[in-house]
Coordinates of C-alpha atoms (C1' of nucleotides) in Angstrom, one line a residue:
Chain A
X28 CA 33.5 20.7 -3.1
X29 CA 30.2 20.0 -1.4
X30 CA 30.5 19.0 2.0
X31 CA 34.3 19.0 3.9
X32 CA 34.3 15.0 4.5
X33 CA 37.6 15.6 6.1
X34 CA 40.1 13.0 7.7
X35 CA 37.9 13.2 11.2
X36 CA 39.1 10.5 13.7
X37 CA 35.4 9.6 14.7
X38 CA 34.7 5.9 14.7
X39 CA 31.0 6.9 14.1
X40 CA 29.9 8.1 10.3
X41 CA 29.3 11.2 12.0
X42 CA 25.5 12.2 11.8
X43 CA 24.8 13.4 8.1
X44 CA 22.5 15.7 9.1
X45 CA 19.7 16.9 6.4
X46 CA 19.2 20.2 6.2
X47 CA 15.8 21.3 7.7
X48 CA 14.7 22.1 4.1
X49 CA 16.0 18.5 2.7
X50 CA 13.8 16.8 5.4
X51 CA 10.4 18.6 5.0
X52 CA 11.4 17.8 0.8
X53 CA 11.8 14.2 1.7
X54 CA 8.8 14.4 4.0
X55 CA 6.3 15.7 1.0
X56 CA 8.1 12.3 -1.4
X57 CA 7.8 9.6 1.7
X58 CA 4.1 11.2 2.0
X59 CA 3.6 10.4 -1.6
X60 CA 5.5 7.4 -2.6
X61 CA 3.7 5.6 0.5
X62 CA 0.3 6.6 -1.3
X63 CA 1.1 4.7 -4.2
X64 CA 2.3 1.5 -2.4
X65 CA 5.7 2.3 -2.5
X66 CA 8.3 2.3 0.4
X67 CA 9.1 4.6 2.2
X68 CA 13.2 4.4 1.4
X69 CA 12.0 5.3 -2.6
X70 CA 10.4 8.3 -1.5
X71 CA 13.7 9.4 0.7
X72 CA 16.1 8.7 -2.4
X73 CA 13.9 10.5 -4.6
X74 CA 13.3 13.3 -2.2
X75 CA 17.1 13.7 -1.6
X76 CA 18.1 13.4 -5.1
X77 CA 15.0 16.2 -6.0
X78 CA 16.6 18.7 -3.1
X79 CA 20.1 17.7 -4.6
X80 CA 21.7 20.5 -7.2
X81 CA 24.1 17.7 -7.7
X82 CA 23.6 13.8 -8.7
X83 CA 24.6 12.0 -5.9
X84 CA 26.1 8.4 -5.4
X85 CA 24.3 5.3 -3.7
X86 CA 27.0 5.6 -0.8
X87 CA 25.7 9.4 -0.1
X88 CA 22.6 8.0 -0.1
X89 CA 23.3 6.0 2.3
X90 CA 25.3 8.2 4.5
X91 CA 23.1 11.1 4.0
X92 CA 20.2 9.3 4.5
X93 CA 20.8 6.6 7.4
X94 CA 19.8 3.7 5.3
X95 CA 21.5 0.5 4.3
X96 CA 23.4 0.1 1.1
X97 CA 20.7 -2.4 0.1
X98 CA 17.4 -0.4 0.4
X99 CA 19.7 2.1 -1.5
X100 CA 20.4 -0.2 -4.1
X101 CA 16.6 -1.6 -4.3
X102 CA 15.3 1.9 -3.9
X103 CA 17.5 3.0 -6.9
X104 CA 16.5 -0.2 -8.9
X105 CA 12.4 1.0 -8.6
X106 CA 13.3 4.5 -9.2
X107 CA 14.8 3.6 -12.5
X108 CA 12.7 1.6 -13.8
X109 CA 9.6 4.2 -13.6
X110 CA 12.4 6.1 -15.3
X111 CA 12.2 8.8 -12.0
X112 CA 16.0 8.9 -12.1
X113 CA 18.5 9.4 -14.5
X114 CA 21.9 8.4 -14.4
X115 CA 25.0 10.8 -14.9
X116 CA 28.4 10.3 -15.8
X117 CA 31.0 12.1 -13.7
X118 CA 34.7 12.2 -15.3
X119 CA 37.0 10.3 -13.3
X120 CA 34.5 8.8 -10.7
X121 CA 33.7 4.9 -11.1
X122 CA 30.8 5.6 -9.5
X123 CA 27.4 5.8 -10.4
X124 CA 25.6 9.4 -9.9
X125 CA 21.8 9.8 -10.2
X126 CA 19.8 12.6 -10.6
X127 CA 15.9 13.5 -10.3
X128 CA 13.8 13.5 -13.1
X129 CA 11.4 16.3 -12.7
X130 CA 9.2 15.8 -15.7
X131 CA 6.1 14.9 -14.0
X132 CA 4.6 13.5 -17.5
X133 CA 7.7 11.3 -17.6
X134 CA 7.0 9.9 -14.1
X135 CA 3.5 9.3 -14.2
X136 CA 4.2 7.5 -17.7
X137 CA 7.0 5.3 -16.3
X138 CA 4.8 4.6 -13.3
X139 CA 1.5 3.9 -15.0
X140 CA 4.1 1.5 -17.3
X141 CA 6.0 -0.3 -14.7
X142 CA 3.1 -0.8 -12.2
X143 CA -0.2 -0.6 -13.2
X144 CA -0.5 -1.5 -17.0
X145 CA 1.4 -5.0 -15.9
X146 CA -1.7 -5.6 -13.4
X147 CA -4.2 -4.8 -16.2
X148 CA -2.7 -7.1 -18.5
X149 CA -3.0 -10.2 -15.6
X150 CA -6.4 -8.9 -15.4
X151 CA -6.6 -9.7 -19.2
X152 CA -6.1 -13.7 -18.2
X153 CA -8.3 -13.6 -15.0
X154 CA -11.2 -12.4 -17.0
X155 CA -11.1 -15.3 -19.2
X156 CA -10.9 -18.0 -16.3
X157 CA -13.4 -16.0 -14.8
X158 CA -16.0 -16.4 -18.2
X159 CA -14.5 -20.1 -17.7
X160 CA -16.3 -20.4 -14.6
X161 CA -19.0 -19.6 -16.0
X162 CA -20.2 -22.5 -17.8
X163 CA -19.8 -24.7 -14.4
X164 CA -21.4 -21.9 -12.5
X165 CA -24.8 -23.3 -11.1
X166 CA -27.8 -22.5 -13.2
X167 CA -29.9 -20.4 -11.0
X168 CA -27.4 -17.9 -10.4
X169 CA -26.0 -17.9 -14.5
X170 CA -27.8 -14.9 -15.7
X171 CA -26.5 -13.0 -12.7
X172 CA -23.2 -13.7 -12.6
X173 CA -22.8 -13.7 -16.3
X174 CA -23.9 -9.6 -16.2
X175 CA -21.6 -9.2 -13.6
X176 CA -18.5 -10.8 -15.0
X177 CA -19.5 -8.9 -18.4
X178 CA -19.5 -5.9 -16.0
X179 CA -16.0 -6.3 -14.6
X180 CA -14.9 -6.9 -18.7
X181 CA -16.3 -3.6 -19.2
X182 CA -14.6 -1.9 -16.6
X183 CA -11.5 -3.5 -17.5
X184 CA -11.7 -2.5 -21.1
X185 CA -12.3 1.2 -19.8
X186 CA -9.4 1.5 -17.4
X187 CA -7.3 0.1 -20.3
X188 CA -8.1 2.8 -22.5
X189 CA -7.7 5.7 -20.0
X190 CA -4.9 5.0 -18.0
X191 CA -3.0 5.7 -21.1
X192 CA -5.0 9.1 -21.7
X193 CA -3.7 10.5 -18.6
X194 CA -0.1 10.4 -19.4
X195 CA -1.6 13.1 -21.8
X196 CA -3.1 15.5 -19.8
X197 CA -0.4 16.1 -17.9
X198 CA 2.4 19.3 -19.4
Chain B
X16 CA -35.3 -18.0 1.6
X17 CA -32.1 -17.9 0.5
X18 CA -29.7 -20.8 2.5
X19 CA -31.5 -22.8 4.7
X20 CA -29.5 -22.2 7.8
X21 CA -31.4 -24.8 9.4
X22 CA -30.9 -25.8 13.2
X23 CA -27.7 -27.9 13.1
X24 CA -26.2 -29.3 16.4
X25 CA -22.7 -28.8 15.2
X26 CA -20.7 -27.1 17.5
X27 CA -18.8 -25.2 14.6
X28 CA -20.2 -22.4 12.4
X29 CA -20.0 -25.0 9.5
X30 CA -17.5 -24.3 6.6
X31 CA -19.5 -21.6 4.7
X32 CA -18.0 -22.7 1.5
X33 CA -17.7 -20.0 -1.4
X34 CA -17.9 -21.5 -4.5
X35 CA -15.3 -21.5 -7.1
X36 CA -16.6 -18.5 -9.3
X37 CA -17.0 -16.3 -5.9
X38 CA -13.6 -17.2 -5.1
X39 CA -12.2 -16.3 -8.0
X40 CA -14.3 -13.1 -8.1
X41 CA -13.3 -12.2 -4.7
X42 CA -9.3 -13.1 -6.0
X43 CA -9.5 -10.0 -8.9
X44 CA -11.5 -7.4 -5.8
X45 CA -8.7 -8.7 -3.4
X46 CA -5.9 -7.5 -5.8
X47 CA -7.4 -4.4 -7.1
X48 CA -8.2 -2.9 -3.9
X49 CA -4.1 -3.8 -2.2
X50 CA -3.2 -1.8 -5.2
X51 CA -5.1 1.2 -4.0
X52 CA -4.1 0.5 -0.7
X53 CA -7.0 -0.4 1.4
X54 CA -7.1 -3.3 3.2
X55 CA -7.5 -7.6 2.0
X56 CA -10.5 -7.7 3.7
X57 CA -12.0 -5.0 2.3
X58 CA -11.6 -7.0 -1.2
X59 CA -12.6 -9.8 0.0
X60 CA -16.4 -7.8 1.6
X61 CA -17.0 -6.0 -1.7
X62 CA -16.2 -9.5 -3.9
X63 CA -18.4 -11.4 -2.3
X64 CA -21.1 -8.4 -2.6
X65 CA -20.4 -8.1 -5.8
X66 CA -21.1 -11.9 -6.7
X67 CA -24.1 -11.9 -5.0
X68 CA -27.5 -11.2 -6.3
X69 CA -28.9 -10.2 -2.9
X70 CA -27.9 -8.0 -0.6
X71 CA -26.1 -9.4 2.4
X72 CA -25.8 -9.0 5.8
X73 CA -22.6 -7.8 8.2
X74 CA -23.3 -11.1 9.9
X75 CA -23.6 -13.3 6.3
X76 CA -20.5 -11.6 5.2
X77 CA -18.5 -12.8 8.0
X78 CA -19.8 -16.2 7.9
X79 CA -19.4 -16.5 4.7
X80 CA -15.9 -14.9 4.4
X81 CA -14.5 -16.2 8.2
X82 CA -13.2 -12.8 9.2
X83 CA -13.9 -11.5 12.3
X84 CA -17.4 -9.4 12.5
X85 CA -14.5 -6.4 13.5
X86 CA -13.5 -6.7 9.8
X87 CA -16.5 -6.6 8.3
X88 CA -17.6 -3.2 10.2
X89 CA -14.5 -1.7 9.3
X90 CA -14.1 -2.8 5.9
X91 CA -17.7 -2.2 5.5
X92 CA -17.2 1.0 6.9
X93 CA -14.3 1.9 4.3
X94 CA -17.0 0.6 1.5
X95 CA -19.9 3.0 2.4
X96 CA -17.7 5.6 3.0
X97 CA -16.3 5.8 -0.6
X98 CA -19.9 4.8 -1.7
X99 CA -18.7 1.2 -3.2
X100 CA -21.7 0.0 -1.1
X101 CA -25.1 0.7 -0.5
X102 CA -27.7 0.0 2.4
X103 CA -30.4 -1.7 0.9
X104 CA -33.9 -1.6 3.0
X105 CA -35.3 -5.3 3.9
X106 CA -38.9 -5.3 5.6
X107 CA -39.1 -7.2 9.1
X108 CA -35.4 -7.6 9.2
X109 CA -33.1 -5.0 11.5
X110 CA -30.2 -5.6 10.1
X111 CA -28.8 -4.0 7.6
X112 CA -28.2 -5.2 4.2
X113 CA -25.6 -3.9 1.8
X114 CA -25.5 -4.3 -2.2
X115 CA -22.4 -3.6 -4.5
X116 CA -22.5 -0.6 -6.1
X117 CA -20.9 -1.2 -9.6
X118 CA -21.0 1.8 -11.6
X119 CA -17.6 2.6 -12.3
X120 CA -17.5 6.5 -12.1
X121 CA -19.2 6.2 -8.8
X122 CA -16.2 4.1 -7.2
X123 CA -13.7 5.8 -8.6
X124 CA -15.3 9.2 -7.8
X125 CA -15.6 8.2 -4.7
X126 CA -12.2 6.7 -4.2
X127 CA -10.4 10.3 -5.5
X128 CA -12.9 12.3 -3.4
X129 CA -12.2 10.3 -0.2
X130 CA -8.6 9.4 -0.4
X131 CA -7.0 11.0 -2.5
X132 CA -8.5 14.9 -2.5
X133 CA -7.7 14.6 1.3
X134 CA -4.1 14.0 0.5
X135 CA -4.1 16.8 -1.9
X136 CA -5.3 19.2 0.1
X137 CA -2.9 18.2 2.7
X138 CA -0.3 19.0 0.3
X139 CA -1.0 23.0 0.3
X140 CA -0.2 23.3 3.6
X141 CA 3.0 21.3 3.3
X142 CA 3.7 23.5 0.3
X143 CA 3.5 26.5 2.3
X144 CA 5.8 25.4 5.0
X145 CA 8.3 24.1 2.4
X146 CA 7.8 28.0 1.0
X147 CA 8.6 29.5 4.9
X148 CA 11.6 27.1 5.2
X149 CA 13.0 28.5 2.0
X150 CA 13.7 32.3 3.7
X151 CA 16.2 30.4 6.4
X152 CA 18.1 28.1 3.6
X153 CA 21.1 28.6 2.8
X154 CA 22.1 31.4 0.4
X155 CA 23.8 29.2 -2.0
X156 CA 21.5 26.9 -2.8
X157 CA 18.3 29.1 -2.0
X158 CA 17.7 29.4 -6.2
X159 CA 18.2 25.7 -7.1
X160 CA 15.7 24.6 -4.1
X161 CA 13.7 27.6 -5.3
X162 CA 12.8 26.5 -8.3
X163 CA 12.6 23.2 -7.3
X164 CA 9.7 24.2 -5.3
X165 CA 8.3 25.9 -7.7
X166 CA 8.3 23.0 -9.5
X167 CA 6.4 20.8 -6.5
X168 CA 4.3 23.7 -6.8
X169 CA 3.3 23.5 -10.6
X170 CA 2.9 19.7 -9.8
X171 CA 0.3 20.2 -6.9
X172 CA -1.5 22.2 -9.0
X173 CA -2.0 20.0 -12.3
X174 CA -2.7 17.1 -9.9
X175 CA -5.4 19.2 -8.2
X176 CA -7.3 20.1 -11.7
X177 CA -6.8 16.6 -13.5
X178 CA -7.7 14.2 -10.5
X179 CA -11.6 15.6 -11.3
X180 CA -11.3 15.4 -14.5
X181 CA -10.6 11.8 -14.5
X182 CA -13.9 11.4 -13.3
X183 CA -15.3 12.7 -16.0
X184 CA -13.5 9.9 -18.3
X185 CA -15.7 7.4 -17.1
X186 CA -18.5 6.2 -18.4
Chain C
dC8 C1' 46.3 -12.6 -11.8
dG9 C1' 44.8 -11.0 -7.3
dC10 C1' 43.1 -7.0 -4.8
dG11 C1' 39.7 -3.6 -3.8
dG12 C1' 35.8 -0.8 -4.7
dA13 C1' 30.9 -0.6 -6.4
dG14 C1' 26.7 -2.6 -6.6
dT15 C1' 23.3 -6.6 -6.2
dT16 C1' 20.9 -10.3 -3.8
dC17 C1' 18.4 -12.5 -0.4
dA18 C1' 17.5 -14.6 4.1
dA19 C1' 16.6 -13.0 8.7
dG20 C1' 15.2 -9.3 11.7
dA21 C1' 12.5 -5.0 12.4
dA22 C1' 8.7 -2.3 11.5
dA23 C1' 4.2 -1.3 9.9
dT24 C1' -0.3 -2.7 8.9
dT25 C1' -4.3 -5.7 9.4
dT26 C1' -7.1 -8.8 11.8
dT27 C1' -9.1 -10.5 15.8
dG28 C1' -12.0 -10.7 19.8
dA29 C1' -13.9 -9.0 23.7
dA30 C1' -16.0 -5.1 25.8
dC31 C1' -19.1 -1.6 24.9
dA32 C1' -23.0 1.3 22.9
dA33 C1' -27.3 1.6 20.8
dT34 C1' -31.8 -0.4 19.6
dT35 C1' -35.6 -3.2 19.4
dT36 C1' -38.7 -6.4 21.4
dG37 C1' -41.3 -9.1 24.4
Chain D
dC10 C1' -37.8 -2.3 31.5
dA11 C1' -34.7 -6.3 31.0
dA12 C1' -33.0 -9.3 27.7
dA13 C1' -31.5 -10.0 23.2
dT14 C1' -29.6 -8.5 18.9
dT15 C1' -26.8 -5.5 15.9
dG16 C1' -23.0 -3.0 15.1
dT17 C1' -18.7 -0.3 16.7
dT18 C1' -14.3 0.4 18.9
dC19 C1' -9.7 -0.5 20.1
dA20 C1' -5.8 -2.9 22.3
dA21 C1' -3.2 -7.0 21.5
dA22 C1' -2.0 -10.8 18.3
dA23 C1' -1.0 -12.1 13.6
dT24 C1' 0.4 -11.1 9.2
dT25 C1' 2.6 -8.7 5.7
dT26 C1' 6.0 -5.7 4.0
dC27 C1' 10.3 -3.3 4.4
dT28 C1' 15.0 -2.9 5.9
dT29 C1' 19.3 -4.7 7.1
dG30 C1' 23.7 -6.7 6.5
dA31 C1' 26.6 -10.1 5.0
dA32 C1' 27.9 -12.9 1.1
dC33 C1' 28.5 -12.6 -3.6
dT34 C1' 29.4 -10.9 -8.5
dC35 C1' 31.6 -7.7 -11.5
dC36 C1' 35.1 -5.0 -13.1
dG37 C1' 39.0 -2.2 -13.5
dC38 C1' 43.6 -1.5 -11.8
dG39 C1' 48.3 -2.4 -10.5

DNA sequence: CGCGGAGTTCAAGAAATTTTGAACAATTTG
DNA sequence: CAAATTGTTCAAAATTTCTTGAACTCCGCG
């Protein structure tokens, strides 16, 4: 039995109050999420969920947390995909639970997958309308631009080939 | 001479017109750089570099792009700083002039040693703090948030010794 | 079946970030 | 030196992104 949720007659949810420890957790996840262009509410699930011994449901979330059912649900949604939660059946409870996952090769992985190997591949079609261009591309300037396009291939062909690497040097 | 910005009586600065290929060039720079989260403009400053055979001017750049010269100077600010640009000397002429820099291990060196080694480092201290915290937490769950920590910990520290590495990936 | 709990969706509001523009600082030049 | 030119700064406006909350879909249960 976690926390005594008892029958109290309070019309408000009664603050949920995060331990001092859970909020400089969440702090270091909002920090980091943010850095990668997520939002902010995906770095407070995670960051609650990685303080949490126990998997927790999308309505502690929310009442833990302060945040509507629907960032919980969206935040829940990212976190899956990029595979940085796991779901866990509890006996008896219709409920969804999640947990952290705290492989850090498994999260870079499913983030590099999700997010930034989609955008390479876009880059893949823009390159061609780019060497499109080209031909139409006014005379004088050809030459140039033609390097420079070639250059932006190259560097597309690179970052293709390394963002997988680093899935490797990680554990 | 490069445009002949002749003396025109028009009362507006005259639709500076980027052709199609520098559009589209700009288009790829504008999405890269939101996905490292740095500002449109600053996309949109190191496209129209990067298309360009000379070096251009704060002044051409906001002409040319129609953002305000306070863009330009920040973004171009942002550019120089993470060495993605590079002053280029122009005799008899006092402003200055700025080329794309466009070898890859420079910009991405650059990127990880101004934005994201900051963060990084950032992160010991935070660690530390999390460490202090964990003396006043409560008793029974002082192991699980201990190793949990600990595990932050090992994170911090593979991110700290493969972030350089990545440099060296390139090129 | 119909009710109720669990979760998702999405349009509208709130919050955060970026851009603007005008005032300022720093130089150069005549 | 004063005037003109170049670039910077920063508060306010504009834009973008995130969050909310209510409507809706699914299911399982009685």
């Amino acid at each position: 039995m976690p926390t005594a949720q008892s029958s109290s007659p309070e019309p408000l949810p009664a603050p949920p109050q995060l331990s001092t420890m859970e909020t400089a957790v969440i702090d270091v996840f909002v920090s980091a999420v943010k850095l990668i262009g997520l939002p902010k509410s995906v770095g407070e699930i995670y960051g609650l969920l990685f303080s949490s011994p126990n998997p927790l449901t999308l309505d502690s979330l929310v009442r833990r947390l302060s945040i509507s059912k629907g960032s919980a649900s969206q935040g829940l949604k990212v976190l899956r995909s990029v595979g940085a939660v796991r779901p866990v059946y509890v006996a008896g409870d219709r409920r969804d639970h999640y947990a952290a996952e705290t492989e850090l090769k498994k999260l870079v992985a499913g983030f590099i997958r999700e997010e930034l190997q989609p955008r390479l591949d876009s880059g893949t079609e823009r390159l061609s309308h780019l060497n499109s261009l080209l031909a139409s591309s006014h005379p004088a300037d050809s030459a140039f631009l033609s390097a420079r396009i070639s250059k932006l291939g190259q560097w597309h062909a690179r970052s293709k080939s390394v963002l997988p690497l680093l899935t490797g040097l990680l554990d």
